[in-house]
Coordinates of C-alpha atoms in Angstrom, one line a residue:
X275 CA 15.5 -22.0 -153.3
X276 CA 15.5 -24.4 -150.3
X277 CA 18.9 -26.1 -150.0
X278 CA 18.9 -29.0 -147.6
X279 CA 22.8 -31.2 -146.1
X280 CA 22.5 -35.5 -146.4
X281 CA 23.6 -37.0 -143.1
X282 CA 24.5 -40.7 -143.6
X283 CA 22.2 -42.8 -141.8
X284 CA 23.0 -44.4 -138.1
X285 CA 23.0 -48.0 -137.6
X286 CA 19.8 -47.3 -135.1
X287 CA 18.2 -44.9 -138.2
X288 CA 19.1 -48.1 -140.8
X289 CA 16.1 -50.6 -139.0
X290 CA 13.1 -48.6 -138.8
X291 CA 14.0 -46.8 -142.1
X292 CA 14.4 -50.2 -143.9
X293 CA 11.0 -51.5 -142.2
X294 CA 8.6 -48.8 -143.4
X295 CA 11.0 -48.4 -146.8
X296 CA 9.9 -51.9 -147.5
X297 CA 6.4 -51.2 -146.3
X298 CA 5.8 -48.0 -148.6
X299 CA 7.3 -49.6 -151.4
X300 CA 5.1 -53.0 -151.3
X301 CA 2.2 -50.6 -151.5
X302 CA 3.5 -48.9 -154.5
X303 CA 3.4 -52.3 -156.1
X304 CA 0.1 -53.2 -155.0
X305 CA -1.0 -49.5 -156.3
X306 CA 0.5 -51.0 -160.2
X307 CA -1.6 -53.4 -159.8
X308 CA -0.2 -56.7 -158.0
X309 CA -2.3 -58.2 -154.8
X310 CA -1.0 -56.8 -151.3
X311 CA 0.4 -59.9 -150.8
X312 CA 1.8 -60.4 -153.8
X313 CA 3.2 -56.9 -153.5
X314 CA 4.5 -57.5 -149.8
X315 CA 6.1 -60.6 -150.9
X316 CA 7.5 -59.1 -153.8
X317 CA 9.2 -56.4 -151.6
X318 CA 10.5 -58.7 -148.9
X319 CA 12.4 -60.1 -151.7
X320 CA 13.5 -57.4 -153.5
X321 CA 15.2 -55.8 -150.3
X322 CA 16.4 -59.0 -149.8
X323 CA 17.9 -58.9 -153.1
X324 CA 19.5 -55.5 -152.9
X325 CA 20.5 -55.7 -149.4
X326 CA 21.7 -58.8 -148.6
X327 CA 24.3 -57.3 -146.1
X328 CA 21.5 -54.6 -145.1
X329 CA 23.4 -51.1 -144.7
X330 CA 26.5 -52.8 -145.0
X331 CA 25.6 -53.9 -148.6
X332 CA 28.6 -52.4 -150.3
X333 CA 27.4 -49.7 -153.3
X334 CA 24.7 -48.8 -151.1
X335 CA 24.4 -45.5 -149.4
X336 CA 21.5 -44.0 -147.1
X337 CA 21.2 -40.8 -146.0
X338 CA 18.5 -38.3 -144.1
X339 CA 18.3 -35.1 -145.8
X340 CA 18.1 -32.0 -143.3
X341 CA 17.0 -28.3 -143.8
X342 CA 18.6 -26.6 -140.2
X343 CA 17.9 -29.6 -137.8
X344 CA 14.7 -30.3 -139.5
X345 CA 14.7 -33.9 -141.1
X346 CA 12.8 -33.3 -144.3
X347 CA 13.1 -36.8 -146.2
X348 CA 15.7 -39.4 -147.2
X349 CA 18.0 -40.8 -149.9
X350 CA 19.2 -44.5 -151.2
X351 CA 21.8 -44.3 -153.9
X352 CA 24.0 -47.5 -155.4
X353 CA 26.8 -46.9 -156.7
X354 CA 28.6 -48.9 -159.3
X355 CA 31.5 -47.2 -161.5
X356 CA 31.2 -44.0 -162.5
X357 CA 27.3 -44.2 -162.4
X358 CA 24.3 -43.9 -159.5
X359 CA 21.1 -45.5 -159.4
X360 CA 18.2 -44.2 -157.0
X361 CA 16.4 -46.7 -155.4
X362 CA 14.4 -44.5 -153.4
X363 CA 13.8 -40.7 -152.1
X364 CA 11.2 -38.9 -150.3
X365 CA 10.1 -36.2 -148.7
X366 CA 8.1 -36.1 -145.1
X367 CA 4.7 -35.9 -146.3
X368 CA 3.9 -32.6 -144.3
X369 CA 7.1 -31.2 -146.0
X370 CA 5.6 -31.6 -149.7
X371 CA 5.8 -29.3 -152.6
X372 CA 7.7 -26.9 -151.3
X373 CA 10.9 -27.6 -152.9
X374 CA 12.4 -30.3 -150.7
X375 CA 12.3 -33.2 -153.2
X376 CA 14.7 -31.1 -155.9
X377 CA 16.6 -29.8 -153.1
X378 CA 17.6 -33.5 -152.2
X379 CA 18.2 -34.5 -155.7
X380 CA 20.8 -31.9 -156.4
X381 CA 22.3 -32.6 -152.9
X382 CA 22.6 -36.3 -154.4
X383 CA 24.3 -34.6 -157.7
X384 CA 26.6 -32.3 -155.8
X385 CA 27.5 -36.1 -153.5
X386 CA 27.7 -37.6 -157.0
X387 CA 30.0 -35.1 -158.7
X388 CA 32.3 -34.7 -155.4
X389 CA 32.8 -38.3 -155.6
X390 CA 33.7 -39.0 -159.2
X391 CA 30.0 -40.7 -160.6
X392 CA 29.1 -39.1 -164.1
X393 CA 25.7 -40.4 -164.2
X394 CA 22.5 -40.5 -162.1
X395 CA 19.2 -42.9 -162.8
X396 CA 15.6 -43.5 -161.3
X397 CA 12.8 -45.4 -161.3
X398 CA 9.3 -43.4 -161.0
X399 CA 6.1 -45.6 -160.9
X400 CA 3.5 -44.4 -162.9
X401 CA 1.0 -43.7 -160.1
X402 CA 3.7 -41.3 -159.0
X403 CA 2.5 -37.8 -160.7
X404 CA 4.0 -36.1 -158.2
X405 CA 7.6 -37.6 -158.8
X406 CA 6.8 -37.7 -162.1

């Protein structure tokens, strides 16, 4: 089983993260069937939205996932109370299937458990049937 270590992000890591985070998911939109620039507006506002204060935004908390010294993919959790919502996780693309995704995912439980949160929820678009 792969096993991979979260590293909080850098302040320098936060900006181009957050640029093709936003990017990736306005095409996800567009894919569920808005306009690309409906979708791109749409995004813009929804990282607006959840990140007013950017990485700062208290709740919010990004990491890079690493296998060795390998960056494999990456991890946004909020936090409120006891439970932990995923806004977003992924995996570099020429890193798929092989185990990385669930290796980050019970990396975010063991982060989740050490730190007192009970629950853990996502979101999966439906185009997503790899996620899924």
């Amino acid at each position: 089983m792969v096993d991979v270590r979260l590293e909080p992000m850098t302040e320098d890591q936060y900006g181009p993260w957050r640029a093709a985070a936003e990017a990736h998911y306005a095409r996800s939109v567009a894919a569920a069937g808005q306009s690309a620039q409906d979708a791109a507006r749409s995004a813009a506002d929804t990282y607006a939205q959840l990140l007013p204060q950017e990485a700062a935004t208290p709740g919010h908390h990004f990491w890079y996932a690493y296998d060795g010294d390998r960056r494999v993919g990456f991890l946004w959790v909020k936090v409120t109370g006891g439970a932990a919502f995923v806004y977003n996780v992924a995996v570099e693309a020429d890193l798929r299937r092989r185990g990385y995704g669930r290796a980050i995912m019970l990396a975010a439980e063991r982060w989740c458990r050490d730190n007192a949160v009970t629950r853990i929820g996502l979101h999966v678009f439906a185009h997503n049937t790899g996620a899924r």
